[in-house]
Short mmCIF file of C-alpha atoms and ligand atoms in Angstrom, two decimals:
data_model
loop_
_atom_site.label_atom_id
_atom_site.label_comp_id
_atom_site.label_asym_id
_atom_site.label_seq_id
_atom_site.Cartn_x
_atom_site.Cartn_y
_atom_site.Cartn_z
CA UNK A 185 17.89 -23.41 -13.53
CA UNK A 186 15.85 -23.22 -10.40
CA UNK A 187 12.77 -21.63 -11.47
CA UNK A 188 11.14 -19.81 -14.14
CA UNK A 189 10.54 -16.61 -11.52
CA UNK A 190 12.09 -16.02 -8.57
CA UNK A 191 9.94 -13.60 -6.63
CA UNK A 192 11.88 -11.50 -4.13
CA UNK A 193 9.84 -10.50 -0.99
CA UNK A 194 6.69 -12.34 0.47
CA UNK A 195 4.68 -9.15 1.31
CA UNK A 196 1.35 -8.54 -0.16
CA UNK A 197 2.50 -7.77 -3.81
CA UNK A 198 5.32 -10.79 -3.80
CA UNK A 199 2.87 -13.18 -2.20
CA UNK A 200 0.31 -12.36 -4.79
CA UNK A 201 2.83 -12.33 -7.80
CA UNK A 202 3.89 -16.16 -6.73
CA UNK A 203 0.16 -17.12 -6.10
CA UNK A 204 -0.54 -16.14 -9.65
CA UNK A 205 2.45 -17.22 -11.49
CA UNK A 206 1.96 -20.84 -9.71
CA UNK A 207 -1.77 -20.90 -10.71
CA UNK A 208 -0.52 -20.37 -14.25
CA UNK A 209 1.44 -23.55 -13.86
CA UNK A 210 4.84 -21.59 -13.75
CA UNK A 211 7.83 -22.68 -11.54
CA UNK A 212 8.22 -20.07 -9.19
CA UNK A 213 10.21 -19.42 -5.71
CA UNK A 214 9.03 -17.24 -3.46
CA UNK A 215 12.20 -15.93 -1.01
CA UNK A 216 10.96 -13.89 2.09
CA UNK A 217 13.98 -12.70 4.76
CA UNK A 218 11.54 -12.71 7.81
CA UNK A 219 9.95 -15.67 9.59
CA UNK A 220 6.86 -16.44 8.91
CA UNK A 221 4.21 -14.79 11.24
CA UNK A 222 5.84 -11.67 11.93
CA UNK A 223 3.60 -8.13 12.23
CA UNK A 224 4.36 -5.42 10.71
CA UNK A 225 4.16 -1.78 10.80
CA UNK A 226 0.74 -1.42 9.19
CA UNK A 227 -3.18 -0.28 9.43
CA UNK A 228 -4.43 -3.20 7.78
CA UNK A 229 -7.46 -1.10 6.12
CA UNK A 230 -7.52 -2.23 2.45
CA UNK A 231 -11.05 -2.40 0.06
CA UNK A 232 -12.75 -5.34 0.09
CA UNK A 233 -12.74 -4.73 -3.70
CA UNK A 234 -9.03 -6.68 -3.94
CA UNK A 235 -10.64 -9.95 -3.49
CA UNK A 236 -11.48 -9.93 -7.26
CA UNK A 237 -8.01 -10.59 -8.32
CA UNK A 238 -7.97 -13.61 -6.23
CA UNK A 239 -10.09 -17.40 -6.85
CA UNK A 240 -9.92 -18.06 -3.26
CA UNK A 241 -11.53 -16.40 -0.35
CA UNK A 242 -9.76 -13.63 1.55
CA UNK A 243 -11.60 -13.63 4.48
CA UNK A 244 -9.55 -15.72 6.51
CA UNK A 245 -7.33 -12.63 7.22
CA UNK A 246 -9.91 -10.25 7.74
CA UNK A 247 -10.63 -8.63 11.46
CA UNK A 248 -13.07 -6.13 11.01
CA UNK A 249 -15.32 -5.48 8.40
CA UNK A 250 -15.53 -1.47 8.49
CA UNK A 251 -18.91 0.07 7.80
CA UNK A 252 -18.50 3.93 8.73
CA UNK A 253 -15.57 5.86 8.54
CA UNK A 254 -15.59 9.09 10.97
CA UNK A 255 -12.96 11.83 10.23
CA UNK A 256 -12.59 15.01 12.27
CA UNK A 257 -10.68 18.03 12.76
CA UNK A 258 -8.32 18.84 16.41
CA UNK A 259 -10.88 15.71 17.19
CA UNK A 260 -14.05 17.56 16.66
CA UNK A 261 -16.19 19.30 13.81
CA UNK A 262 -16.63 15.20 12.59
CA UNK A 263 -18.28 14.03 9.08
CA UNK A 264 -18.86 10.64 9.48
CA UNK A 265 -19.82 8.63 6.14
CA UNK A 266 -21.59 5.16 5.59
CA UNK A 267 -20.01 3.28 2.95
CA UNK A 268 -21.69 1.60 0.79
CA UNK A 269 -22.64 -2.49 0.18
CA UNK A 270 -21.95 -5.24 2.34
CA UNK A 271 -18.15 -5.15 3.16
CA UNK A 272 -16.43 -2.35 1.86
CA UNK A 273 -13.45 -1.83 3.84
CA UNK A 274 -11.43 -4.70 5.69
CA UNK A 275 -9.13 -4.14 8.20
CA UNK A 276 -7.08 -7.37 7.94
CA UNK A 277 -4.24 -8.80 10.41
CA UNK A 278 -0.43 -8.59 8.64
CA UNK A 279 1.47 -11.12 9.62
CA UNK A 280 -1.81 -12.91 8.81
CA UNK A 281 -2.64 -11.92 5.61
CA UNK A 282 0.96 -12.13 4.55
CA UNK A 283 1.30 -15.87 5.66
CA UNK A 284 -2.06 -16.06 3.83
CA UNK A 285 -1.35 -15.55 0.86
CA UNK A 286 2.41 -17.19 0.70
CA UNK A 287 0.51 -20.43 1.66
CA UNK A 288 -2.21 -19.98 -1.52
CA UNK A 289 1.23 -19.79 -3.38
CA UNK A 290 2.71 -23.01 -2.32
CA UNK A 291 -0.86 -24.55 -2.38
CA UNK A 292 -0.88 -23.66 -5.83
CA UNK A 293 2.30 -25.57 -6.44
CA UNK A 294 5.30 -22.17 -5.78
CA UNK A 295 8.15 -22.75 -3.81
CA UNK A 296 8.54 -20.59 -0.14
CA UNK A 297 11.74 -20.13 0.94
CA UNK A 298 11.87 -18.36 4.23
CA UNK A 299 13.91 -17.11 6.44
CA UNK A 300 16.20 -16.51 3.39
CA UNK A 301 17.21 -12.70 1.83
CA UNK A 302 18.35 -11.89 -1.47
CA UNK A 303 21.46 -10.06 -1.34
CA UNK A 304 22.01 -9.80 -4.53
CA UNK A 305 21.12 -9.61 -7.81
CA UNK A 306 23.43 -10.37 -11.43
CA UNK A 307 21.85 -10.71 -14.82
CA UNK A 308 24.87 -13.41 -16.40
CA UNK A 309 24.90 -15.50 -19.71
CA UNK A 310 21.29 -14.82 -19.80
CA UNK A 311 19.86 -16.02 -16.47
CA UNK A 312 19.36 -14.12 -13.07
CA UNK A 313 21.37 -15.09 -10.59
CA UNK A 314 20.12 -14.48 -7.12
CA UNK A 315 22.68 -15.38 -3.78
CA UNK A 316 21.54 -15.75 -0.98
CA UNK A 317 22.05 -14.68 2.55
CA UNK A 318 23.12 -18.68 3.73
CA UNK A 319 25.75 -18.08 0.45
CA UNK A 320 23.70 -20.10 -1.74
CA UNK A 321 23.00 -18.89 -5.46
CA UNK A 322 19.90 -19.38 -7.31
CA UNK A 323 19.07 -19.01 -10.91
CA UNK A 324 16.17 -18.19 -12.95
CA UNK A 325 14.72 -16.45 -16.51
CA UNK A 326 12.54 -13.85 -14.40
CA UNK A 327 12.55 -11.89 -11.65
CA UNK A 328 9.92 -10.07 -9.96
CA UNK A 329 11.66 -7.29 -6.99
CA UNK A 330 8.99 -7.24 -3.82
CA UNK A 331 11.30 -6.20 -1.19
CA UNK A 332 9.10 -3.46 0.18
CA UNK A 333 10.12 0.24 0.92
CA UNK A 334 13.42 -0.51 2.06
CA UNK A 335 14.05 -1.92 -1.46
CA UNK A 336 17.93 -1.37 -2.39
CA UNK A 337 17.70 -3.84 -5.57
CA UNK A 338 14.98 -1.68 -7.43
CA UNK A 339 16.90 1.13 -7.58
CA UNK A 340 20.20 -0.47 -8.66
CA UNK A 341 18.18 -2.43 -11.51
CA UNK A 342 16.79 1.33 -12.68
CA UNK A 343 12.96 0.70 -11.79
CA UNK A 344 11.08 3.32 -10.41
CA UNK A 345 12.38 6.76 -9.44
CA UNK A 346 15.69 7.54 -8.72
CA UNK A 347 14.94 8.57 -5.40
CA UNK A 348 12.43 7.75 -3.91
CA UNK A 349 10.02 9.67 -1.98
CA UNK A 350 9.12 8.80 1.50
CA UNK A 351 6.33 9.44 3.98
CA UNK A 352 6.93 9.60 7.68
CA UNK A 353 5.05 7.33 9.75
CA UNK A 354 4.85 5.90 13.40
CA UNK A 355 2.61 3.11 14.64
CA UNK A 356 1.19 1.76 17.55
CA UNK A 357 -0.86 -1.30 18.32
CA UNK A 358 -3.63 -0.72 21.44
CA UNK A 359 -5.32 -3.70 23.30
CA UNK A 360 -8.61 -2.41 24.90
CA UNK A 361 -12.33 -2.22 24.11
CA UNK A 362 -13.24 -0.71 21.04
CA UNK A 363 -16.97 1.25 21.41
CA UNK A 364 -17.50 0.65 17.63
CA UNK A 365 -15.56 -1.58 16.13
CA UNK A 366 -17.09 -1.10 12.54
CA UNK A 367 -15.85 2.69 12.53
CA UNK A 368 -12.52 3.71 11.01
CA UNK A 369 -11.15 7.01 12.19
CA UNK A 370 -9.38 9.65 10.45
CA UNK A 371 -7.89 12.82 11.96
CA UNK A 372 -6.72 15.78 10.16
CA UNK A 373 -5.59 18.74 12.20
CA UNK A 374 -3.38 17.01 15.11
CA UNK A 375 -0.85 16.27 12.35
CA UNK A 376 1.33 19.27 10.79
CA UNK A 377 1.68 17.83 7.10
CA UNK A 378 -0.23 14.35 7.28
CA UNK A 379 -2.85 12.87 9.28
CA UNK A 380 -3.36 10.39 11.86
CA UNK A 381 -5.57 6.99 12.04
CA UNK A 382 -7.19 4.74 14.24
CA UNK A 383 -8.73 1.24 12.72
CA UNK A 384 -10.43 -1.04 14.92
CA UNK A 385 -9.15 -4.93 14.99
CA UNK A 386 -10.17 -7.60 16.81
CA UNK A 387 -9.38 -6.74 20.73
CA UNK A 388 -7.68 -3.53 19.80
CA UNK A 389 -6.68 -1.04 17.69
CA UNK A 390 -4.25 0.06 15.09
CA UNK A 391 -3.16 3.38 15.20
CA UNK A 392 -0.48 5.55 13.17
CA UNK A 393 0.64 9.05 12.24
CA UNK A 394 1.69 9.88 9.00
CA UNK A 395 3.16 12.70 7.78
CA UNK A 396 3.27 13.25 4.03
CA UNK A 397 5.38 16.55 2.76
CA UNK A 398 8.77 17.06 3.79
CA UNK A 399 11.19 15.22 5.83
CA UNK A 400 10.10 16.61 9.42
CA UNK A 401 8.63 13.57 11.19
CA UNK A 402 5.34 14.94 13.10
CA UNK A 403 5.78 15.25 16.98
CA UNK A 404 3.94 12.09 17.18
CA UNK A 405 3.92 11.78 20.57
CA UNK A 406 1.95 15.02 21.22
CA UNK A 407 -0.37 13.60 18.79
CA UNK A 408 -0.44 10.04 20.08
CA UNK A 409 -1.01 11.91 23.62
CA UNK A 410 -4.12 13.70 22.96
CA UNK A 411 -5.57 10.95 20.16
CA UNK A 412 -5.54 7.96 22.61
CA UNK A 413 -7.51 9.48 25.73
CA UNK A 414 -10.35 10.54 22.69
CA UNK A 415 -10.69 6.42 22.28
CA UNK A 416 -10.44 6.13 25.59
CA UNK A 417 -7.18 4.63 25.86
CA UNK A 418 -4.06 6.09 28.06
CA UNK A 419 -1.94 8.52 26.35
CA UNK A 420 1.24 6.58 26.32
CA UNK A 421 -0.20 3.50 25.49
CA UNK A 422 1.23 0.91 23.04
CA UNK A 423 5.05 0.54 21.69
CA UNK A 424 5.73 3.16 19.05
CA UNK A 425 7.28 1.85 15.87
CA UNK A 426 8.47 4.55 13.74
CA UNK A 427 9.02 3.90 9.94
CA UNK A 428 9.77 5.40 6.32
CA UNK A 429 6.96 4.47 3.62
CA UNK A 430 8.04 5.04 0.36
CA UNK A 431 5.08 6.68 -1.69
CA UNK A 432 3.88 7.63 -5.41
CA UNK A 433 6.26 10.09 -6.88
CA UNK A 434 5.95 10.00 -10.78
CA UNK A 435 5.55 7.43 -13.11
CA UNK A 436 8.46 5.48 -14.08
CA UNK A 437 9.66 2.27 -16.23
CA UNK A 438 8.64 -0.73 -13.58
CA UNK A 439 10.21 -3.09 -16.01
CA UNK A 440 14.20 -3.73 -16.82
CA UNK A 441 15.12 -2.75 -20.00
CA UNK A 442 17.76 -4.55 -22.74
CA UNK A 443 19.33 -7.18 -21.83
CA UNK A 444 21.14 -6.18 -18.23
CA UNK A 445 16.86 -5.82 -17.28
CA UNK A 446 15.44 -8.75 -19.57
CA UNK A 447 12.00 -10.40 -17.43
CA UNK A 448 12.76 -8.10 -14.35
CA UNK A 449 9.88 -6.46 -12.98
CA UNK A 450 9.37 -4.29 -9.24
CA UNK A 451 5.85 -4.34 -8.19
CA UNK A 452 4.29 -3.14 -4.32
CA UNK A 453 6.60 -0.52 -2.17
CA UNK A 454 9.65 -1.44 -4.23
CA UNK A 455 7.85 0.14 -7.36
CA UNK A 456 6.80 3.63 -5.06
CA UNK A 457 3.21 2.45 -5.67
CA UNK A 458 1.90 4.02 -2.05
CA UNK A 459 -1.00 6.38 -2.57
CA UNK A 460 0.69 9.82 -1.64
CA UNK A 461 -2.29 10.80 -0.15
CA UNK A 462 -4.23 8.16 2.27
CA UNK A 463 -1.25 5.78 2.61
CA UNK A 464 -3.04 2.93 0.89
CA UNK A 465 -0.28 0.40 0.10
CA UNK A 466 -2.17 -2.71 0.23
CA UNK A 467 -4.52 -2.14 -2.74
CA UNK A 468 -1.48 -1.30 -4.90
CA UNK A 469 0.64 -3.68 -4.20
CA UNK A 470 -1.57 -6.98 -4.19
CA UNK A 471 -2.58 -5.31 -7.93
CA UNK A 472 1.07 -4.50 -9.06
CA UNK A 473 1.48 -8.35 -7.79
CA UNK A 474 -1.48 -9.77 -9.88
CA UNK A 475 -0.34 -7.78 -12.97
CA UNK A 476 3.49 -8.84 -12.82
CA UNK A 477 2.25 -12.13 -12.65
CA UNK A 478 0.26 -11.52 -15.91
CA UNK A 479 3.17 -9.82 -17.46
CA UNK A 480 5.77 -12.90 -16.88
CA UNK A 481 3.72 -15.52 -17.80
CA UNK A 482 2.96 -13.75 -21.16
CA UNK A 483 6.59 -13.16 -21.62
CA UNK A 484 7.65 -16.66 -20.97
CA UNK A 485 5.53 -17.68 -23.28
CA UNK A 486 6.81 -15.74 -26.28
CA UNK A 487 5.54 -11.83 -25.48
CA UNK A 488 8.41 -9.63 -25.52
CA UNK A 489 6.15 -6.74 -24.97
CA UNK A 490 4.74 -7.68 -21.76
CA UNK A 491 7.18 -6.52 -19.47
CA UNK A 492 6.86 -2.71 -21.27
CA UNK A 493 2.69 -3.40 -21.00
CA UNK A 494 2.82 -3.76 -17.32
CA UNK A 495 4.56 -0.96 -16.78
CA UNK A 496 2.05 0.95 -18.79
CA UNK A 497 -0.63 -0.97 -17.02
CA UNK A 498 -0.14 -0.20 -13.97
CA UNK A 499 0.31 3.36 -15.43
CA UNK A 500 -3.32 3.51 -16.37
CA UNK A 501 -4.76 1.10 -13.94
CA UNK A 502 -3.06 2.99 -10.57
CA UNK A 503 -0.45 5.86 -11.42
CA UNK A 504 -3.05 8.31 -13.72
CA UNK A 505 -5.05 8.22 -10.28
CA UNK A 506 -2.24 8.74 -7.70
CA UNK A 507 -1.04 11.52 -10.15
CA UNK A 508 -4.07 13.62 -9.25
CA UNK A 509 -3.63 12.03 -5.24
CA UNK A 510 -0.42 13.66 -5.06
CA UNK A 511 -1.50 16.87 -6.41
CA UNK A 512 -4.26 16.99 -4.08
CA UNK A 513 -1.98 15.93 -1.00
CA UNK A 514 0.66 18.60 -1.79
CA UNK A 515 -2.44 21.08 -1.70
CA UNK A 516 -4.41 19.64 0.81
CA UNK A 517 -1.77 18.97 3.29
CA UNK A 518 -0.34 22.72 2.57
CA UNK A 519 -3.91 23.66 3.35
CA UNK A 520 -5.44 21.59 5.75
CA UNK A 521 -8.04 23.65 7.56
CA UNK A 522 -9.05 25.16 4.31
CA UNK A 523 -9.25 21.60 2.80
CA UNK A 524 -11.22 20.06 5.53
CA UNK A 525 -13.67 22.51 4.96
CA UNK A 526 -14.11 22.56 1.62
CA UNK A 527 -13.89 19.36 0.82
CA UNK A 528 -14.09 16.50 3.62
CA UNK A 529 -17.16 19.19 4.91
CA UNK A 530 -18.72 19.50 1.47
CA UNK A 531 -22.35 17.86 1.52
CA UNK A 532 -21.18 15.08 -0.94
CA UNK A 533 -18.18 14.28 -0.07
CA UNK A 534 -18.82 11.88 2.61
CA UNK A 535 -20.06 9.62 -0.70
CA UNK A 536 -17.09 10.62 -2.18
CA UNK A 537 -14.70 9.57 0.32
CA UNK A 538 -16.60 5.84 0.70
CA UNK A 539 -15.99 5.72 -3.17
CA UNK A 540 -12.42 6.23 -2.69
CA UNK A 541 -11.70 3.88 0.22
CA UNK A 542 -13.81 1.37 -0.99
CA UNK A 543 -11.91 1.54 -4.52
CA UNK A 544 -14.92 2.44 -6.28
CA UNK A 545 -13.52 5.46 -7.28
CA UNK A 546 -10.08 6.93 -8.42
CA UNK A 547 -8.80 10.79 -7.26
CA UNK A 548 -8.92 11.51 -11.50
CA UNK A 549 -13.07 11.56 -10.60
CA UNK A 550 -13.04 13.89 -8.15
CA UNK A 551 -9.72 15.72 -8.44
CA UNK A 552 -9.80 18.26 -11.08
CA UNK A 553 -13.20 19.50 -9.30
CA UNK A 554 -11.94 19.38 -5.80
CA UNK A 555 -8.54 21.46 -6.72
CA UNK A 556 -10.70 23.57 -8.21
CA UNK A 557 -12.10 24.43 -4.60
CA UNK A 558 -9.30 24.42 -2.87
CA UNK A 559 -7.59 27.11 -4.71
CA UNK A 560 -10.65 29.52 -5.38
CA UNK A 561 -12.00 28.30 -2.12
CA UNK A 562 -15.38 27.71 -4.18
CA UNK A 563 -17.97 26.06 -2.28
C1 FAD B 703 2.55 2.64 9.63
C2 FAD B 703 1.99 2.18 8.32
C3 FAD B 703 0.62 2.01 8.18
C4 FAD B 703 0.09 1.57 6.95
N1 FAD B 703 -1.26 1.40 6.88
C5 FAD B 703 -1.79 0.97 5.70
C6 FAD B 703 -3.18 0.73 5.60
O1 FAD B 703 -3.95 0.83 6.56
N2 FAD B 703 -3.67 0.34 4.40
C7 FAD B 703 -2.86 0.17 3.31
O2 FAD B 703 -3.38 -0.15 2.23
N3 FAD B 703 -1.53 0.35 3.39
C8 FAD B 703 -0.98 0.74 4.56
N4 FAD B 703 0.37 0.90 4.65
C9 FAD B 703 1.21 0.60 3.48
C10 FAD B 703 1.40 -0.91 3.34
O3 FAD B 703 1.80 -1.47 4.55
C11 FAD B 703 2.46 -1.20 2.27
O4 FAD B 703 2.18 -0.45 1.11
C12 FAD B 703 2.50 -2.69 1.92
O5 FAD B 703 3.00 -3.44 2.99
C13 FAD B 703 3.43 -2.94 0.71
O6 FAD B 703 3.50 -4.32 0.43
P1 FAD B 703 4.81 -4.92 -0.27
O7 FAD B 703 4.56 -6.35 -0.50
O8 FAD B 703 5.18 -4.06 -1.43
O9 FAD B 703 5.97 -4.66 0.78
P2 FAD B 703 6.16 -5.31 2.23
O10 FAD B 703 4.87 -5.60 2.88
O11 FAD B 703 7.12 -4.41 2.93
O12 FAD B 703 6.87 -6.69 1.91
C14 FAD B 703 8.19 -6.76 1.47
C15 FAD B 703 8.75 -8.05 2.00
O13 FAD B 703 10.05 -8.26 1.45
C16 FAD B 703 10.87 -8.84 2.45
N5 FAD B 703 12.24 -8.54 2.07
C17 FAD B 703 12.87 -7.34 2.10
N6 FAD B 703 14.13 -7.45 1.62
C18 FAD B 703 14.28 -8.75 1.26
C19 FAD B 703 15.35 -9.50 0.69
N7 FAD B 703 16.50 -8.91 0.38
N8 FAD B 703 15.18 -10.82 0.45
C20 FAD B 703 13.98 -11.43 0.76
N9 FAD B 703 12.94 -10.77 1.31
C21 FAD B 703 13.09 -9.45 1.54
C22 FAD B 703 10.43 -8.16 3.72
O14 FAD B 703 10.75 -8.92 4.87
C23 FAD B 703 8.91 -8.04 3.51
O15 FAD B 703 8.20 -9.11 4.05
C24 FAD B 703 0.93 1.33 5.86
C25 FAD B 703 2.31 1.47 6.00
C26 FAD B 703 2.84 1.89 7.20
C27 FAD B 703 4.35 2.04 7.34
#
């Protein structure tokens, strides 16, 4: 056998499951198909709140510590909001943080192979047996799918929905001076269906569109055109990366189940974790990660229940919340103008919002109330 886990996909949530599966003293290889260092299609704003599932300090792949977050409307009528404490919000690097954290997993003793894909995956005579894009074969008791939204193994293992839901998003990166680099923006009504973002980074900024019900990608462009001047930046500015995110959609088993699924979990984009609503993917998956890691080492130590209590973890700890996020996005986004007004307008909600992006808060806290508005228009 090659390892106790093999962890498919060094992203946030398979970076994290290694890290904490090697800190537990378990033999675990970490396969990521990309080179090491290479961006990706991302924000980068993620709650400073993570760094509690990790012993070691984060900060080396945070850029920008965000301390305001300023959302508007057709880029006026704005509600800006301070968040609260020290560091809230990060807007961290990719290809940085990612690298990051795969190192903290071999540092902890885990095994990184990379540039090397899984192309498949066969449960036989009770091991998982993983081959390899250079034809290789690898086997192990566990396996822990982290191969982001493109995932084809989670769905042919039966974890997470049966088809998946996606978002529509498209990304640039800026260069350029940034007037306040500790202000993330959010805009609402340029976007038919979705939203669009600008974060600050160091020399730059990271900007997307994303557009959240139905499959019609938003005329991004248009949007791109009139969002960039606002930060002072040309219209076309930046190469456009355009990309499917898959997002919350239910919950569902994240675990394998008999013996074709024994010790397979999906954690991160794999598992549809994405908040429906905001996009946040980061938070989720380094979580999902963290609690997989959990799960396994319990189970190869004699648990058999472990694999069915993460799914139900996460279930409580993520999914109860991004079941009211989805309800509000399918209203909200239906509704925009009407759900600006009522609730990113309303006198508390600026508090509100900090609470959610800083992870303070879950959308179960403020959801049944804020529904509540939007349908009876209730101020
Ligand atoms: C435009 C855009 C903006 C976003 N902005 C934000 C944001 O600001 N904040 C936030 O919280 N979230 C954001 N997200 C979401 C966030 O990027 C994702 O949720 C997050 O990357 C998920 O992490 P992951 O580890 O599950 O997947 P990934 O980061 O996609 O990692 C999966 C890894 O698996 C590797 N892989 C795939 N197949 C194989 C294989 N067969 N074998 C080996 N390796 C494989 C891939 O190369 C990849 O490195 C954004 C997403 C998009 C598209």
């Amino acid at each position: 056998m090659d390892a106790e886990v093999i962890v498919i996909g060094g992203g946030p949530a398979g970076a994290a499951a290694a890290f904490h599966l090697a800190a537990r003293g378990r033999a675990v290889l970490l396969l990521e198909r990309e080179p090491a260092g290479r961006g990706k299609p991302c924000g980068g704003g993620m709650a400073a709140s993570v760094q509690r599932w990790f012993p070691f300090d984060l900060s080396p792949a945070v850029e920008q510590v965000i301390r305001r977050v300023r959302f508007s409307w057709c880029l006026e009528d704005p509600v800006v909001a301070e968040l609260p404490g020290d560091a809230p919000f990060w807007i961290v690097r990719r290809a940085r943080l990612d690298a990051f954290l795969a190192e903290q997993a071999v540092a902890a003793g885990g095994r990184l192979l990379q540039p090397l894909a899984a192309e498949r995956l066969e449960r036989q005579q009770g091991l998982w047996r993983v081959g390899l894009s250079d034809g290789e074969m690898l086997t192990s008791r566990a396996v822990v799918i982290a191969d982001g939204s493109g995932s084809r193994l989670a769905g042919a293992h039966g974890l997470g929905p049966a088809r998946p839901r996606y978002a529509a998003t498209v990304s640039v990166e800026v260069e350029g001076e940034v007037a306040e680099p500790d202000t993330a923006r959010f805009e609402f009504g340029l976007v038919h269906h979705g939203f669009c973002w600008a974060f600050p980074r160091q020399g730059g900024w990271s900007i997307g569109v994303g557009t959240f019900i139905g499959q019609q990608e938003a005329d991004s462009e248009a949007v791109l055109s009139a969002l960039l001047p606002s930060l002072g930046l040309p219209g076309d500015a930046g190469v456009r990366h355009r990309g499917q995110l898959r997002v919350w959609d239910g919950h569902h088993p994240l675990h394998g189940s008999g013996e074709a699924g024994t010790g397979l979990l999906v954690a991160g984009d794999a598992a549809s974790l994405c908040d429906p609503f905001l996009a946040e993917g980061l938070r989720p998956s380094l979580l999902s990660g963290c609690r997989a890691a959990e799960a396994l080492d319990l189970w190869l130590a004699g648990d058999e229940g472990a694999p069915a209590a993460y799914s139900q973890r996460l279930r409580s700890e993520w999914g109860e919340s991004m079941a009211w996020g989805r309800r509000i996005a399918q209203v909200f986004y239906r509704l925009p103008k009407v759900g600006y007004q009522l609730g990113i307008k309303r006198p508390t909600a600026p508090r509100r919002i900090a609470q959610i992006l800083s992870g303070e808060m879950g959308y179960g806290d403020i959801a049944q109330r804020a529904i509540r508005r939007l349908l009876f228009q209730k101020s």
